[in-house]
Coordinates of C-alpha atoms and ligand atoms in Angstrom, one line a residue:
L1 CA 112.9 125.5 101.2
T2 CA 114.6 128.1 103.6
Q3 CA 118.2 127.4 104.1
T4 CA 117.6 126.3 107.8
T5 CA 115.5 123.1 106.7
S6 CA 117.3 121.3 104.3
V7 CA 116.0 118.3 102.1
Q8 CA 118.1 115.7 104.7
Q9 CA 116.1 117.2 107.7
L10 CA 113.0 117.2 106.0
V11 CA 113.0 113.7 104.9
R12 CA 114.2 112.8 108.5
G13 CA 111.0 114.4 109.5
V14 CA 109.0 112.3 107.1
L15 CA 110.6 109.2 108.1
H16 CA 109.7 109.7 112.0
G17 CA 105.7 110.2 110.7
E18 CA 105.8 114.2 111.6
K19 CA 103.1 115.9 110.1
R20 CA 104.9 119.8 109.7
A21 CA 107.3 117.2 107.3
I22 CA 105.2 115.4 105.3
A23 CA 103.2 118.6 104.6
K24 CA 106.0 120.3 102.8
T25 CA 107.6 117.8 101.8
I26 CA 104.3 116.6 99.6
S27 CA 104.0 120.2 98.7
I28 CA 107.1 120.5 97.1
I29 CA 106.4 116.9 95.1
E30 CA 102.9 118.8 94.6
N31 CA 104.6 121.9 93.2
N32 CA 107.4 119.8 91.2
E33 CA 109.7 122.0 93.0
P34 CA 113.9 121.6 92.1
E35 CA 114.5 119.5 95.5
A36 CA 110.9 116.9 94.2
Q37 CA 113.2 114.6 92.7
K38 CA 116.3 114.3 95.6
I39 CA 113.1 113.5 98.8
V40 CA 111.9 110.8 96.3
S41 CA 114.9 109.5 95.6
L42 CA 116.1 109.6 99.5
I43 CA 112.6 108.0 100.8
Y44 CA 112.4 105.6 97.9
P45 CA 113.8 102.5 99.5
K46 CA 112.3 103.3 102.4
T47 CA 108.2 102.6 100.9
G48 CA 107.1 99.3 99.7
R49 CA 105.5 98.8 103.4
A50 CA 101.8 100.7 103.6
H51 CA 99.4 98.9 101.5
I52 CA 97.7 101.5 99.1
V53 CA 93.8 101.3 98.6
G54 CA 92.6 103.4 96.3
I55 CA 88.6 104.6 95.9
T56 CA 86.9 105.3 93.3
G57 CA 83.3 106.1 92.0
P58 CA 81.0 108.5 91.5
P59 CA 80.5 112.4 93.2
G60 CA 77.9 112.0 96.0
A61 CA 78.4 108.2 96.3
G62 CA 79.7 108.1 99.8
K63 CA 83.5 107.7 99.5
S64 CA 84.6 110.1 101.4
T65 CA 82.2 108.9 104.1
L66 CA 83.0 105.6 103.6
I67 CA 86.9 106.0 104.7
E68 CA 85.9 108.1 107.6
K69 CA 84.6 105.0 108.5
L70 CA 87.7 103.1 107.6
V71 CA 89.8 104.8 109.0
K72 CA 88.1 104.6 112.2
E73 CA 88.0 101.3 112.6
L74 CA 91.6 101.0 111.4
R75 CA 92.3 102.7 113.9
N76 CA 90.5 100.7 116.2
R77 CA 92.7 97.8 115.1
G78 CA 95.9 99.6 115.6
K79 CA 97.0 101.1 112.4
T80 CA 97.8 104.2 111.2
V81 CA 96.9 105.4 108.1
G82 CA 97.4 108.6 105.0
I83 CA 94.8 110.1 103.2
V84 CA 94.9 111.0 99.5
A85 CA 91.9 113.3 98.2
V86 CA 92.1 114.0 94.9
D87 CA 88.1 115.3 95.0
P88 CA 87.8 119.6 95.4
T89 CA 84.1 118.6 96.9
S90 CA 85.6 116.3 99.7
P91 CA 84.9 117.4 103.1
F92 CA 88.7 116.2 102.8
S93 CA 89.2 119.6 101.0
G94 CA 87.3 121.5 102.8
G95 CA 85.0 121.1 100.1
A96 CA 81.1 119.6 101.1
F97 CA 78.6 120.4 104.2
L98 CA 80.2 122.0 107.5
G99 CA 78.8 118.8 109.2
D100 CA 81.1 117.2 107.6
R101 CA 83.8 118.7 106.9
V102 CA 83.9 119.0 111.2
R103 CA 84.0 114.8 111.3
M104 CA 86.6 114.8 109.2
Q105 CA 88.8 117.7 111.0
D106 CA 87.9 115.3 114.2
L107 CA 89.6 112.9 112.2
S108 CA 92.1 114.7 111.5
M109 CA 93.1 115.6 115.0
D110 CA 94.2 111.9 115.4
A111 CA 97.8 111.8 115.5
G112 CA 97.6 108.4 113.8
V113 CA 96.0 109.9 111.0
Y114 CA 97.0 111.8 108.0
I115 CA 94.9 114.1 105.9
R116 CA 96.0 115.4 102.5
S117 CA 94.1 116.8 99.4
M118 CA 95.4 117.6 96.1
A119 CA 94.4 120.0 94.4
T120 CA 93.5 119.2 90.8
R121 CA 94.8 121.2 88.4
N122 CA 98.4 122.8 88.1
H123 CA 100.5 119.9 88.1
P124 CA 103.6 120.6 86.4
G125 CA 104.7 117.4 86.2
G126 CA 101.2 115.8 86.0
L127 CA 98.5 115.1 88.6
A128 CA 99.1 111.2 88.4
K129 CA 102.9 111.7 89.3
A130 CA 102.0 113.8 92.2
T131 CA 98.9 111.2 94.0
K132 CA 101.6 108.5 93.4
D133 CA 105.0 110.3 95.2
A134 CA 102.3 112.2 97.7
A135 CA 101.1 108.5 98.7
R136 CA 105.3 107.2 98.8
V137 CA 105.9 110.1 100.8
L138 CA 102.9 108.6 103.5
D139 CA 104.3 104.8 103.0
A140 CA 107.4 105.7 104.0
S141 CA 106.0 108.1 106.9
G142 CA 104.9 104.8 108.4
K143 CA 102.0 104.4 107.8
D144 CA 100.0 100.8 107.8
V145 CA 97.6 102.3 104.9
V146 CA 97.5 104.5 102.5
V147 CA 93.8 105.8 100.9
V148 CA 93.5 107.1 97.9
E149 CA 89.8 109.1 97.0
T150 CA 89.4 109.9 93.2
V151 CA 86.2 111.2 91.7
G152 CA 84.8 110.2 88.9
A153 CA 85.3 107.8 85.7
G154 CA 87.5 109.7 82.9
Q155 CA 91.3 108.2 81.9
S156 CA 93.0 110.7 84.5
E157 CA 91.2 109.3 87.4
V158 CA 92.1 105.9 86.4
E159 CA 95.8 107.0 85.9
V160 CA 95.7 108.5 89.5
I161 CA 94.2 105.6 91.1
K162 CA 96.5 103.3 89.7
V163 CA 98.9 103.6 92.4
A164 CA 96.6 101.6 94.4
Q165 CA 97.6 97.8 95.2
T166 CA 93.7 97.6 96.2
I167 CA 91.0 99.6 94.0
L168 CA 87.3 99.9 95.8
V169 CA 84.8 101.2 93.4
V170 CA 82.1 102.8 94.7
L171 CA 77.9 102.9 93.8
A172 CA 75.2 103.8 95.3
P173 CA 71.6 102.5 94.8
G174 CA 69.6 104.5 92.7
M175 CA 72.2 106.2 89.8
G176 CA 71.8 103.8 87.4
D177 CA 73.6 105.9 84.5
D178 CA 76.7 105.0 87.1
I179 CA 75.7 101.8 86.5
Q180 CA 76.6 102.4 83.1
A181 CA 79.3 104.5 83.8
I182 CA 81.3 101.8 85.6
K183 CA 80.2 99.4 82.6
A184 CA 82.5 102.1 80.3
G185 CA 85.5 102.8 82.7
Q186 CA 85.8 101.3 85.7
M187 CA 84.7 97.7 85.6
E188 CA 88.5 96.5 84.9
I189 CA 90.0 98.6 87.8
G190 CA 87.9 97.0 90.7
D191 CA 89.3 94.8 92.4
I192 CA 86.2 95.2 94.6
F193 CA 83.7 97.1 94.4
V194 CA 81.2 98.6 96.9
V195 CA 77.2 99.0 96.8
N196 CA 77.1 102.3 99.8
K197 CA 73.9 103.4 101.0
G198 CA 73.0 99.7 101.7
D199 CA 70.2 101.3 104.6
R200 CA 68.8 102.2 101.1
E201 CA 65.8 99.9 99.5
N202 CA 67.1 99.4 96.4
A203 CA 71.0 98.2 97.6
D204 CA 69.5 94.9 97.1
K205 CA 68.6 95.5 93.7
A206 CA 72.0 97.4 92.6
V207 CA 74.0 94.9 94.5
S208 CA 72.9 92.0 92.2
D209 CA 73.3 93.9 88.9
I210 CA 76.3 94.8 89.7
Q211 CA 76.9 91.2 90.9
A212 CA 75.6 90.3 87.4
M213 CA 77.4 92.7 85.7
L214 CA 80.6 90.5 87.2
E215 CA 79.9 87.1 86.3
L216 CA 80.7 88.3 82.7
A217 CA 83.9 89.8 83.9
P218 CA 87.3 87.6 83.2
E219 CA 89.0 87.2 86.2
K220 CA 91.7 89.0 87.2
K221 CA 94.9 87.1 87.7
G222 CA 93.5 84.6 90.5
W223 CA 91.4 87.4 92.1
K224 CA 87.4 87.6 91.7
P225 CA 86.3 90.6 91.8
T226 CA 83.3 91.1 94.1
V227 CA 80.1 93.4 96.1
I228 CA 79.7 94.0 99.4
K229 CA 77.7 96.3 100.7
T230 CA 77.8 98.9 103.4
S231 CA 76.0 102.0 104.9
A232 CA 78.8 104.5 106.0
L233 CA 75.7 106.2 107.9
T234 CA 74.6 102.8 110.5
G235 CA 78.1 101.0 110.0
E236 CA 76.8 97.8 108.4
G237 CA 79.2 96.4 106.0
I238 CA 82.0 98.0 107.2
A239 CA 84.4 95.0 108.9
D240 CA 83.1 93.0 106.2
L241 CA 84.9 95.4 103.2
L242 CA 87.6 96.1 105.7
E243 CA 88.2 92.2 105.5
R244 CA 87.6 91.7 101.9
I245 CA 90.8 94.1 101.6
D246 CA 92.7 92.8 103.7
E247 CA 92.0 89.7 101.2
H248 CA 93.0 91.1 98.6
A249 CA 96.6 92.1 100.5
K250 CA 97.0 88.7 101.2
H251 CA 96.3 87.8 97.6
L252 CA 98.7 90.1 96.2
K253 CA 101.0 88.9 98.9
K254 CA 100.9 84.8 97.3
G255 CA 102.9 87.0 94.0
A256 CA 100.1 88.2 91.8
H257 CA 101.5 91.4 92.7
D258 CA 105.2 91.0 91.1
E259 CA 103.7 90.6 87.7
R260 CA 101.0 94.1 88.5
R261 CA 104.6 95.9 89.9
K262 CA 106.1 94.7 87.5
E263 CA 104.2 95.9 84.7
R264 CA 103.8 99.5 86.6
V265 CA 107.4 99.9 87.3
E266 CA 108.0 99.7 83.8
N267 CA 105.4 101.9 83.1
E268 CA 106.6 105.0 85.5
L269 CA 110.4 104.4 84.4
A270 CA 108.9 105.1 80.9
E271 CA 106.5 107.8 81.4
A272 CA 109.9 109.1 83.8
L273 CA 112.1 109.1 80.5
T274 CA 109.8 110.0 78.4
Q275 CA 109.3 113.4 80.1
K276 CA 113.0 114.0 81.2
I277 CA 114.3 113.2 77.2
T278 CA 111.4 116.0 75.9
E279 CA 112.7 118.5 78.8
S280 CA 116.4 118.4 77.3
M281 CA 115.5 117.6 73.5
M282 CA 113.3 121.0 73.7
K283 CA 115.7 122.8 75.7
E284 CA 118.3 122.4 73.2
L285 CA 115.8 122.2 69.9
K286 CA 115.1 125.8 71.2
Q287 CA 118.6 127.5 71.8
S288 CA 118.7 125.7 68.0
R289 CA 119.5 128.1 65.2
E290 CA 116.6 125.4 62.8
W291 CA 113.6 126.7 65.9
K292 CA 114.5 129.8 64.7
K293 CA 114.7 130.0 61.2
L294 CA 111.6 127.6 61.4
T295 CA 108.9 129.4 63.5
E296 CA 109.9 132.1 60.7
K297 CA 109.1 129.9 58.3
I298 CA 106.0 129.0 59.9
L299 CA 104.7 132.1 60.6
S300 CA 105.2 133.1 56.8
R301 CA 102.9 129.9 55.7
E302 CA 106.0 128.0 53.7
I303 CA 106.0 125.4 56.0
D304 CA 103.3 124.1 58.9
P305 CA 104.3 123.0 62.0
Y306 CA 104.1 119.2 61.8
S307 CA 106.8 119.0 58.8
A308 CA 109.1 121.9 60.7
A309 CA 108.5 119.1 64.0
D310 CA 109.4 116.4 61.2
R311 CA 113.4 118.6 60.3
L312 CA 113.8 119.7 63.5
L313 CA 113.5 115.9 65.2
E314 CA 115.3 114.6 62.1
K315 CA 118.5 117.2 62.2
Q316 CA 118.2 116.3 66.5
L317 CA 118.7 112.7 65.7
K318 CA 121.2 112.9 63.4
N319 CA 123.3 115.0 66.2
T320 CA 122.9 112.7 68.7
R321 CA 124.2 109.7 66.0
K322 CA 127.4 111.6 66.1
H323 CA 127.9 112.3 69.4
Ligands
GDP1 N1 71.7 107.2 103.3 C1 72.6 107.8 103.5 N2 74.0 108.4 102.6 C2 75.0 108.2 103.1 C3 75.8 107.3 102.9 N3 77.1 107.5 102.4 C4 77.2 108.9 102.8 N4 76.2 109.2 102.8 C5 75.6 111.1 102.4 O1 76.0 111.0 100.8 C6 76.6 112.1 101.0 C7 77.9 112.0 99.9 O2 78.8 111.7 100.6 P1 80.1 111.9 100.2 O3 80.9 110.6 101.5 O4 80.4 113.3 100.5 O5 80.5 111.2 98.9 P2 81.3 111.0 98.2 O6 80.9 112.3 96.8 O7 81.6 110.0 97.2 O8 82.5 111.0 98.4 C8 76.8 112.9 102.0 O9 76.0 113.8 102.4 C9 76.5 111.9 102.8 O10 76.3 111.9 104.4 C10 75.2 105.8 103.2 O11 75.9 104.9 103.6 N5 73.9 106.3 103.6
MG2 MG1 84.4 112.7 98.6

């Protein structure tokens, strides 16, 4: 931060929806700079208004293209939108084909839209945390809807997408293996399943395959996940999809949200605490004589690292009790 822009000024800019302030704030959060925590503490009371929609699924399923169509439709309805893309190949991040990229740039010229791509590496505080806080910044900036795009079905992607209140799993016909993949990872997290590329002939088969899988899935607190067929090329199904997203938002408002939210808040508190405990303990321990001594002993193979860690922890806990 330069001396001329204080944290307060930056936060004021965010709350007024100023693009430059939003960009700078998210960068500070992404790099976990010293001001990050102060910023989050200032914007947190202003969050909770936006509907956060997560969109995940295998690469090439059409997530980014679908988002572009959804955003246009939302804009037609007068809603403002923030997009956080956690996907290096996304046209939002400057990846993909020139044509796609140009269309996305078109979108980013709109004052009611803010697009941000997150680097997928080098997050001092973790990608999930950075994404969550970036979505919060957009929420506080007054966006009605915040869309988070992630790729894949790995554990870290699942963590990232959990920032969302409504989760869409996007698939495309002819990606047979990926239907297996969602069985493993994404089946439980999807609130709405989307078969995109509905313009392709085998789309209906994919819809019925997923429907059959969902029959076996347990209901999620009164919400039955369904499948919607879309084509991000022709626009088919986009309005239906938005309607379904709205239905889910209403469902959450009826109270289903409270339980889910409490669970997440507790997880987040636990994570924040773990990080802080680790940081402060490590700092103290690394300065101790014991650390030095044990390091030497590990080097001379008198002790293994695990037993050494036990000893350090024991000592630290004893110290804590004394205080
Ligand atoms: N035929 C067809 N192609 C699509 C559709 N949606 C996206 N595509 C194309 O599929 C490719 C991958 O799309 P993209 O949105 O980048 O997929 P992502 O990796 O899931 O974000 C692009 O070339 C799109 O133009 C669709 O509904 N029908
Ligand atoms: Mg994409």
